[in-house]
Amino acid sequence: MDSSTPIPLPATNMDSSSAAMDALLKQFERLQRPIDLVQTLSERQVKEIPARYILPSDRRPSRPLQVHQSLPVIDLAGLEDIDQRFKIVRQLAQASQEWGFFQIINHGIPLSLLESVKRVSKEFYEISLEEKRKQCPVRPGITMLEGYGRFFDISDDTVLDWVDALVHYISPQWAKAVEYWPKTPSTYRETYEKYGEEVMGLIEKLLGLLSEGLGLDPNYIQILIKEPLLQVRINYYPPCPQPDMVNGLKPHSDGDLMTVLLDDGVEGLQVRKDEDWFTVPPVPRSLIVNIGDLLQIISNGKYKSAEHRAVVNTNQNRMSIGMFLNPQVDVLIDAAPELIDEDHPSLYKAVKAGEYKTVYMSKDFRGKAAVEDLRIEQAKQVNL
Ligand SMILES: O=C(O)CCC(=O)C(=O)O
Ligand SMILES: [Fe+2]
């Protein structure tokens, strides 16, 4: 059993008196119990998956619709041209309103770097389990558990997802804790530092365009979030003998401001639009971008943080690399004043980014429960 040796509690720079810390410590305690990680189960070629991964029949992923509607693919080339820029702003705003998700091409991040990121991530997953746990122990981090292992095991009733993950911060400097980053392969650190810089540049660009799309000053969101935190989560979904009975990642919206996701070309991500689920087909050289709950609040519900999930398959590994942008914990998240008037009242209560994380973690990663909790009563009538 891979979790049988207790993991020592490493130092953390989180405020140890906070409710968030209590929640994290509880989760951390649960991880000391002996449950295999899914990579081990898959390598052992179990025929039947353990009960804790099996979803009740009414919560199993249904087949997504095969209809002619697919996630918008937006070409970011030509932003220097004023007409083209205007067109891109419109496309981004529309995609964020209708889907909360879009794919981007010509995003400016070198394709060779994307390949290196995928390669070093895969190489980390190929080293032994003991080595992975030794290099990157799970530990309470700044707002959630960080390290390599299983996450979101909140209570005995939690149905576990068929995924292992490596989570750590990339920036700013003080949040990085590089001593817990993978040492194997040796190029991991430089590759992710470079990718972090590139993704920050891309996010700054996107936040400017999305601010414009709301009719706000292009710098509005960036000024609001000050020096944000960028976190990576490398999801590893090994083959599963009973894929229809599990979630790779259960339906959730991201509790951050914005996420940039890189996939490895294997299908698995599904996005919910209204009542239906749509498969996101991998597009070569693209990145997937999604609006997080905090941007939904700032835009007063105009941009949506869509529910999404990952499904798994019987014969292929799948890997996805999410880069999550979060404001510092003390930043107050509220609807932009310019978006509020008599006809458009505030839809959500203002919340500090750190407090939101605590609520988000307590919801067992269920759908959009956390952001819905903040909805102001009279606004519950308004149909978004
Ligand atoms: O694996 C995927 O495509 C989705 C990953 C995801 O939603 C997440 O890490 O939050
Ligand atoms: Fe997600």
Short mmCIF file of C-alpha atoms and ligand atoms in Angstrom, two decimals:
data_model
loop_
_atom_site.label_atom_id
_atom_site.label_comp_id
_atom_site.label_asym_id
_atom_site.label_seq_id
_atom_site.Cartn_x
_atom_site.Cartn_y
_atom_site.Cartn_z
CA MET A 1 0.00 0.00 0.00
CA ASP A 2 1.53 3.24 -1.01
CA SER A 3 0.20 5.48 1.78
CA SER A 4 1.13 3.24 4.71
CA THR A 5 4.19 5.19 5.84
CA PRO A 6 3.09 8.38 7.55
CA ILE A 7 4.27 11.47 5.72
CA PRO A 8 5.95 13.99 8.05
CA LEU A 9 4.25 17.37 8.14
CA PRO A 10 6.58 19.78 6.35
CA ALA A 11 6.77 23.46 7.13
CA THR A 12 4.15 25.64 5.52
CA ASN A 13 3.83 29.38 5.15
CA MET A 14 0.06 29.39 5.62
CA ASP A 15 -1.63 31.15 8.54
CA SER A 16 -2.05 28.19 10.89
CA SER A 17 -5.01 29.71 12.78
CA SER A 18 -7.31 29.92 9.80
CA ALA A 19 -10.31 27.72 9.07
CA ALA A 20 -8.69 26.91 5.75
CA MET A 21 -5.72 25.45 7.59
CA ASP A 22 -8.02 23.27 9.73
CA ALA A 23 -9.72 21.93 6.62
CA LEU A 24 -6.35 21.23 5.03
CA LEU A 25 -5.04 19.44 8.09
CA LYS A 26 -8.12 17.23 8.13
CA GLN A 27 -7.56 16.29 4.51
CA PHE A 28 -3.89 15.78 5.21
CA GLU A 29 -4.71 13.39 8.07
CA ARG A 30 -6.94 11.35 5.76
CA LEU A 31 -4.04 10.91 3.38
CA GLN A 32 -2.11 8.98 6.02
CA ARG A 33 -4.55 6.09 5.57
CA PRO A 34 -3.53 3.28 3.27
CA ILE A 35 -5.28 3.72 -0.08
CA ASP A 36 -3.46 3.11 -3.32
CA LEU A 37 -2.97 5.84 -5.86
CA VAL A 38 -4.62 5.13 -9.21
CA GLN A 39 -1.34 4.71 -11.05
CA THR A 40 -0.58 1.75 -8.74
CA LEU A 41 -4.03 0.23 -9.27
CA SER A 42 -3.69 0.57 -13.00
CA GLU A 43 -0.18 -0.89 -13.11
CA ARG A 44 -1.35 -3.82 -10.97
CA GLN A 45 -3.99 -4.42 -13.66
CA VAL A 46 -6.82 -4.80 -11.17
CA LYS A 47 -9.94 -6.11 -12.91
CA GLU A 48 -12.33 -4.50 -10.47
CA ILE A 49 -11.79 -1.08 -9.06
CA PRO A 50 -12.01 -0.51 -5.28
CA ALA A 51 -15.41 0.55 -3.92
CA ARG A 52 -14.27 4.06 -2.98
CA TYR A 53 -13.92 4.99 -6.66
CA ILE A 54 -17.29 3.64 -7.80
CA LEU A 55 -20.00 6.23 -8.42
CA PRO A 56 -23.62 5.54 -7.55
CA SER A 57 -25.39 4.76 -10.82
CA ASP A 58 -27.18 8.14 -11.00
CA ARG A 59 -23.88 10.04 -10.83
CA ARG A 60 -21.98 8.17 -13.53
CA PRO A 61 -20.87 10.20 -16.53
CA SER A 62 -23.45 9.88 -19.27
CA ARG A 63 -22.43 9.95 -22.89
CA PRO A 64 -21.95 13.50 -24.15
CA LEU A 65 -24.12 14.81 -26.94
CA GLN A 66 -22.98 14.27 -30.48
CA VAL A 67 -24.31 17.51 -31.89
CA HIS A 68 -22.84 20.16 -34.11
CA GLN A 69 -21.88 22.54 -31.40
CA SER A 70 -18.34 22.71 -30.23
CA LEU A 71 -16.16 24.83 -28.04
CA PRO A 72 -15.04 28.03 -29.81
CA VAL A 73 -11.50 27.94 -31.20
CA ILE A 74 -10.16 31.51 -31.16
CA ASP A 75 -7.16 32.63 -33.19
CA LEU A 76 -5.15 35.25 -31.29
CA ALA A 77 -3.01 36.21 -34.31
CA GLY A 78 -3.14 39.85 -35.41
CA LEU A 79 -3.82 41.56 -32.08
CA GLU A 80 -1.69 44.53 -33.21
CA ASP A 81 -4.25 45.33 -35.89
CA ILE A 82 -7.03 47.43 -34.39
CA ASP A 83 -9.89 45.84 -36.35
CA GLN A 84 -8.60 42.35 -35.70
CA ARG A 85 -8.17 43.13 -32.02
CA PHE A 86 -11.76 44.32 -31.82
CA LYS A 87 -12.92 41.09 -33.45
CA ILE A 88 -10.87 38.96 -31.02
CA VAL A 89 -12.26 40.86 -28.01
CA ARG A 90 -15.78 40.14 -29.26
CA GLN A 91 -15.04 36.46 -29.80
CA LEU A 92 -13.44 36.05 -26.38
CA ALA A 93 -16.30 37.85 -24.63
CA GLN A 94 -18.93 35.82 -26.45
CA ALA A 95 -17.18 32.52 -25.69
CA SER A 96 -16.81 33.50 -22.03
CA GLN A 97 -20.50 34.36 -21.81
CA GLU A 98 -21.85 31.34 -23.63
CA TRP A 99 -19.38 28.62 -22.71
CA GLY A 100 -16.97 29.93 -20.07
CA PHE A 101 -14.43 27.88 -22.02
CA PHE A 102 -12.53 28.32 -25.28
CA GLN A 103 -9.50 26.98 -27.10
CA ILE A 104 -6.86 29.38 -28.41
CA ILE A 105 -4.40 29.02 -31.25
CA ASN A 106 -1.53 31.36 -32.16
CA HIS A 107 -1.31 32.13 -28.45
CA GLY A 108 2.36 33.07 -28.68
CA ILE A 109 3.79 30.33 -26.43
CA PRO A 110 6.46 28.44 -28.41
CA LEU A 111 5.24 25.00 -29.43
CA SER A 112 8.65 23.53 -28.55
CA LEU A 113 8.10 24.73 -24.96
CA LEU A 114 4.66 23.09 -24.83
CA GLU A 115 6.28 19.84 -25.99
CA SER A 116 8.99 20.13 -23.32
CA VAL A 117 6.37 20.77 -20.62
CA LYS A 118 4.50 17.62 -21.63
CA ARG A 119 7.72 15.61 -21.84
CA VAL A 120 9.10 16.56 -18.40
CA SER A 121 5.68 16.00 -16.82
CA LYS A 122 5.44 12.54 -18.35
CA GLU A 123 8.99 11.74 -17.26
CA PHE A 124 8.13 12.64 -13.68
CA TYR A 125 5.18 10.23 -13.72
CA GLU A 126 7.44 7.49 -15.07
CA ILE A 127 9.74 7.44 -12.03
CA SER A 128 8.89 5.08 -9.17
CA LEU A 129 6.07 5.82 -6.81
CA GLU A 130 8.41 5.99 -3.80
CA GLU A 131 10.65 8.44 -5.59
CA LYS A 132 7.74 10.66 -6.64
CA ARG A 133 6.44 10.76 -3.06
CA LYS A 134 9.91 11.42 -1.69
CA GLN A 135 10.61 14.28 -4.09
CA CYS A 136 7.19 15.90 -3.80
CA PRO A 137 5.47 14.93 -0.50
CA VAL A 138 1.86 16.02 -0.08
CA ARG A 139 1.73 18.84 2.45
CA PRO A 140 -0.60 21.65 3.49
CA GLY A 141 0.35 24.55 1.25
CA ILE A 142 -0.75 28.15 0.86
CA THR A 143 -4.43 27.52 0.19
CA MET A 144 -4.68 23.79 -0.44
CA LEU A 145 -2.66 20.59 -0.23
CA GLU A 146 0.36 20.63 -2.49
CA GLY A 147 2.68 17.88 -3.70
CA TYR A 148 2.19 14.56 -5.47
CA GLY A 149 -0.65 12.21 -4.60
CA ARG A 150 -4.39 12.10 -4.12
CA PHE A 151 -6.44 15.22 -3.50
CA PHE A 152 -10.00 16.09 -2.49
CA ASP A 153 -10.46 13.07 -0.22
CA ILE A 154 -12.70 15.06 2.09
CA SER A 155 -14.76 12.43 3.95
CA ASP A 156 -15.53 8.70 3.99
CA ASP A 157 -18.44 9.46 1.67
CA THR A 158 -16.26 11.13 -0.94
CA VAL A 159 -16.15 9.04 -4.09
CA LEU A 160 -12.54 9.26 -5.20
CA ASP A 161 -11.60 10.39 -8.68
CA TRP A 162 -9.52 8.19 -10.98
CA VAL A 163 -6.62 10.63 -11.05
CA ASP A 164 -3.29 11.28 -9.38
CA ALA A 165 -1.92 14.80 -9.39
CA LEU A 166 1.14 16.89 -8.78
CA VAL A 167 0.36 20.36 -7.45
CA HIS A 168 2.73 23.25 -6.75
CA TYR A 169 3.02 27.00 -7.11
CA ILE A 170 5.09 28.57 -9.85
CA SER A 171 4.93 32.25 -8.98
CA PRO A 172 5.45 34.63 -7.33
CA GLN A 173 8.90 33.77 -6.03
CA TRP A 174 7.89 33.50 -2.34
CA ALA A 175 5.19 30.89 -3.11
CA LYS A 176 7.38 28.58 -5.18
CA ALA A 177 8.94 26.16 -2.66
CA VAL A 178 11.19 24.68 -5.35
CA GLU A 179 12.60 22.23 -2.81
CA TYR A 180 9.36 20.27 -3.30
CA TRP A 181 9.40 20.40 -7.11
CA PRO A 182 10.42 17.25 -8.98
CA LYS A 183 14.17 16.70 -9.23
CA THR A 184 13.63 14.10 -11.93
CA PRO A 185 13.91 14.88 -14.76
CA SER A 186 16.59 17.46 -14.08
CA THR A 187 15.12 19.82 -16.69
CA TYR A 188 11.74 19.96 -14.89
CA ARG A 189 12.49 23.15 -12.98
CA GLU A 190 13.82 25.28 -15.82
CA THR A 191 11.04 24.06 -18.13
CA TYR A 192 8.26 24.96 -15.70
CA GLU A 193 9.85 28.27 -14.74
CA LYS A 194 9.90 29.25 -18.40
CA TYR A 195 6.35 27.96 -18.96
CA GLY A 196 5.16 29.88 -15.87
CA GLU A 197 6.55 33.14 -17.30
CA GLU A 198 4.95 32.49 -20.67
CA VAL A 199 1.59 31.60 -19.17
CA MET A 200 1.63 34.72 -16.97
CA GLY A 201 2.24 36.82 -20.10
CA LEU A 202 -0.61 35.09 -21.91
CA ILE A 203 -2.99 35.49 -18.96
CA GLU A 204 -2.16 39.20 -18.68
CA LYS A 205 -3.00 39.58 -22.35
CA LEU A 206 -6.25 37.63 -22.01
CA LEU A 207 -7.34 39.49 -18.87
CA GLY A 208 -6.82 42.78 -20.72
CA LEU A 209 -8.93 41.62 -23.65
CA LEU A 210 -11.61 40.16 -21.38
CA SER A 211 -11.74 43.42 -19.35
CA GLU A 212 -12.28 45.29 -22.62
CA GLY A 213 -14.98 42.78 -23.52
CA LEU A 214 -16.85 43.87 -20.40
CA GLY A 215 -16.44 47.54 -21.32
CA LEU A 216 -13.90 48.04 -18.52
CA ASP A 217 -10.47 49.62 -18.56
CA PRO A 218 -8.08 46.99 -20.02
CA ASN A 219 -6.05 47.04 -16.78
CA TYR A 220 -9.06 46.70 -14.47
CA ILE A 221 -8.70 43.03 -13.52
CA GLN A 222 -4.94 43.11 -13.38
CA ILE A 223 -4.86 46.05 -11.00
CA LEU A 224 -7.51 44.39 -8.82
CA ILE A 225 -5.63 41.13 -8.39
CA LYS A 226 -2.25 42.74 -7.63
CA GLU A 227 0.55 40.18 -7.59
CA PRO A 228 -1.35 36.96 -8.35
CA LEU A 229 -0.40 33.37 -7.56
CA LEU A 230 0.10 30.88 -10.35
CA GLN A 231 -0.28 27.22 -9.50
CA VAL A 232 0.18 24.12 -11.62
CA ARG A 233 -1.75 20.87 -11.34
CA ILE A 234 -0.53 17.98 -13.48
CA ASN A 235 -3.37 15.47 -13.73
CA TYR A 236 -2.46 11.89 -14.58
CA TYR A 237 -5.30 9.55 -15.52
CA PRO A 238 -4.05 5.98 -16.08
CA PRO A 239 -6.18 3.41 -17.93
CA CYS A 240 -9.16 2.24 -15.90
CA PRO A 241 -10.78 -1.23 -16.23
CA GLN A 242 -14.29 0.18 -15.59
CA PRO A 243 -14.23 3.72 -16.97
CA ASP A 244 -18.01 4.13 -17.08
CA MET A 245 -18.24 3.73 -13.31
CA VAL A 246 -15.80 6.47 -12.29
CA ASN A 247 -15.01 10.12 -12.69
CA GLY A 248 -11.54 11.05 -13.85
CA LEU A 249 -12.28 14.39 -12.25
CA LYS A 250 -15.76 15.01 -10.89
CA PRO A 251 -17.92 17.84 -12.25
CA HIS A 252 -16.61 21.14 -10.89
CA SER A 253 -15.98 24.71 -11.82
CA ASP A 254 -12.51 26.07 -11.09
CA GLY A 255 -12.38 28.19 -7.92
CA ASP A 256 -9.75 30.51 -9.35
CA LEU A 257 -9.81 33.54 -11.65
CA MET A 258 -8.71 31.87 -14.86
CA THR A 259 -7.19 28.53 -15.90
CA VAL A 260 -4.96 27.68 -18.86
CA LEU A 261 -5.00 23.97 -19.65
CA LEU A 262 -2.64 21.97 -21.84
CA ASP A 263 -3.72 18.49 -22.88
CA ASP A 264 -1.69 15.65 -24.33
CA GLY A 265 -3.93 15.00 -27.33
CA VAL A 266 -6.01 12.28 -25.63
CA GLU A 267 -9.71 13.07 -25.39
CA GLY A 268 -11.26 13.20 -21.91
CA LEU A 269 -12.36 16.72 -20.99
CA GLN A 270 -16.08 17.47 -21.09
CA VAL A 271 -17.75 20.84 -20.55
CA ARG A 272 -21.31 21.48 -19.49
CA LYS A 273 -23.33 24.07 -21.37
CA ASP A 274 -26.84 24.54 -20.04
CA GLU A 275 -27.99 20.98 -19.32
CA ASP A 276 -25.74 19.16 -21.79
CA TRP A 277 -22.17 17.86 -21.70
CA PHE A 278 -19.84 18.39 -24.65
CA THR A 279 -16.55 16.67 -25.37
CA VAL A 280 -13.63 19.01 -25.94
CA PRO A 281 -11.74 17.59 -28.91
CA PRO A 282 -7.98 18.09 -28.53
CA VAL A 283 -6.79 20.68 -31.06
CA PRO A 284 -3.08 20.46 -31.97
CA ARG A 285 -0.97 23.42 -30.82
CA SER A 286 -3.86 24.91 -28.86
CA LEU A 287 -4.39 25.77 -25.22
CA ILE A 288 -7.73 25.54 -23.43
CA VAL A 289 -8.77 28.54 -21.34
CA ASN A 290 -11.58 28.63 -18.81
CA ILE A 291 -13.17 31.31 -16.69
CA GLY A 292 -12.93 30.65 -12.93
CA ASP A 293 -15.56 31.39 -10.27
CA LEU A 294 -13.81 34.63 -9.23
CA LEU A 295 -14.03 36.09 -12.73
CA GLN A 296 -17.71 35.15 -12.83
CA ILE A 297 -18.17 37.27 -9.67
CA ILE A 298 -16.08 40.20 -10.96
CA SER A 299 -18.04 40.23 -14.22
CA ASN A 300 -21.29 40.06 -12.21
CA GLY A 301 -22.24 36.79 -13.86
CA LYS A 302 -21.57 37.94 -17.41
CA TYR A 303 -18.67 35.56 -17.87
CA LYS A 304 -19.43 32.02 -16.69
CA SER A 305 -17.22 29.58 -14.86
CA ALA A 306 -18.50 26.45 -16.56
CA GLU A 307 -18.79 23.07 -14.94
CA HIS A 308 -16.44 20.55 -16.46
CA ARG A 309 -15.20 17.02 -15.74
CA ALA A 310 -12.70 14.49 -17.02
CA VAL A 311 -13.59 10.98 -18.12
CA VAL A 312 -11.12 8.10 -18.42
CA ASN A 313 -10.68 5.16 -20.76
CA THR A 314 -9.56 1.53 -20.69
CA ASN A 315 -6.41 1.62 -22.74
CA GLN A 316 -4.61 4.97 -22.67
CA ASN A 317 -2.93 7.21 -20.14
CA ARG A 318 -4.10 10.77 -20.28
CA MET A 319 -2.36 13.81 -18.86
CA SER A 320 -3.55 17.38 -18.54
CA ILE A 321 -1.66 20.33 -17.13
CA GLY A 322 -3.72 23.10 -15.57
CA MET A 323 -2.24 26.50 -14.70
CA PHE A 324 -4.49 28.24 -12.17
CA LEU A 325 -4.38 31.98 -11.56
CA ASN A 326 -5.45 33.12 -8.09
CA PRO A 327 -5.41 36.56 -6.53
CA GLN A 328 -3.57 36.92 -3.22
CA VAL A 329 -5.74 35.70 -0.33
CA ASP A 330 -6.59 39.20 0.96
CA VAL A 331 -7.90 40.59 -2.35
CA LEU A 332 -11.60 41.45 -2.15
CA ILE A 333 -13.50 39.95 -5.06
CA ASP A 334 -16.63 41.88 -6.00
CA ALA A 335 -18.51 42.83 -9.15
CA ALA A 336 -16.85 45.71 -11.05
CA PRO A 337 -18.83 48.88 -10.06
CA GLU A 338 -19.22 49.86 -13.74
CA LEU A 339 -21.26 46.72 -14.31
CA ILE A 340 -23.80 47.50 -11.59
CA ASP A 341 -26.87 49.70 -12.01
CA GLU A 342 -30.57 49.54 -11.28
CA ASP A 343 -31.18 47.01 -14.02
CA HIS A 344 -28.09 45.00 -13.15
CA PRO A 345 -27.88 44.57 -9.38
CA SER A 346 -24.95 42.77 -7.77
CA LEU A 347 -25.51 39.05 -8.13
CA TYR A 348 -22.91 37.86 -5.62
CA LYS A 349 -21.73 38.80 -2.16
CA ALA A 350 -18.19 40.18 -2.12
CA VAL A 351 -15.63 37.74 -0.77
CA LYS A 352 -11.93 37.72 -0.02
CA ALA A 353 -10.11 35.40 -2.41
CA GLY A 354 -8.68 33.33 0.48
CA GLU A 355 -12.08 32.92 2.15
CA TYR A 356 -13.55 31.80 -1.12
CA LYS A 357 -10.95 29.05 -1.34
CA THR A 358 -12.01 27.76 2.10
CA VAL A 359 -15.67 27.58 1.04
CA TYR A 360 -14.67 25.99 -2.26
CA MET A 361 -12.63 23.27 -0.56
CA SER A 362 -15.43 22.53 1.92
CA LYS A 363 -17.86 21.79 -0.91
CA ASP A 364 -16.16 18.55 -1.83
CA PHE A 365 -15.49 19.91 -5.32
CA ARG A 366 -19.19 19.57 -6.21
CA GLY A 367 -20.41 21.34 -9.33
CA LYS A 368 -20.81 25.07 -8.81
CA ALA A 369 -21.93 24.84 -5.17
CA ALA A 370 -19.35 27.30 -3.83
CA VAL A 371 -20.11 30.22 -6.12
CA GLU A 372 -23.87 29.59 -5.87
CA ASP A 373 -23.56 29.96 -2.08
CA LEU A 374 -22.52 33.57 -2.61
CA ARG A 375 -25.50 34.43 -4.77
CA ILE A 376 -27.57 37.24 -3.27
CA GLU A 377 -31.13 36.09 -2.44
CA GLN A 378 -33.08 38.45 -4.71
CA ALA A 379 -30.63 37.66 -7.49
CA LYS A 380 -31.60 33.97 -7.32
CA GLN A 381 -34.63 34.85 -9.43
CA VAL A 382 -32.53 36.36 -12.20
CA ASN A 383 -31.96 33.88 -14.96
CA LEU A 384 -28.29 34.01 -15.96
O1 LIG B 1 -8.09 16.86 -17.29
C1 LIG B 1 -8.75 17.79 -17.71
O2 LIG B 1 -8.92 17.97 -18.92
C2 LIG B 1 -9.44 18.74 -16.75
C3 LIG B 1 -8.57 19.18 -15.61
C4 LIG B 1 -9.29 20.11 -14.67
O3 LIG B 1 -10.42 20.46 -14.86
C5 LIG B 1 -8.61 20.64 -13.46
O4 LIG B 1 -7.47 20.22 -13.16
O5 LIG B 1 -9.21 21.49 -12.78
FE FE B 2 -10.96 22.18 -13.65
#
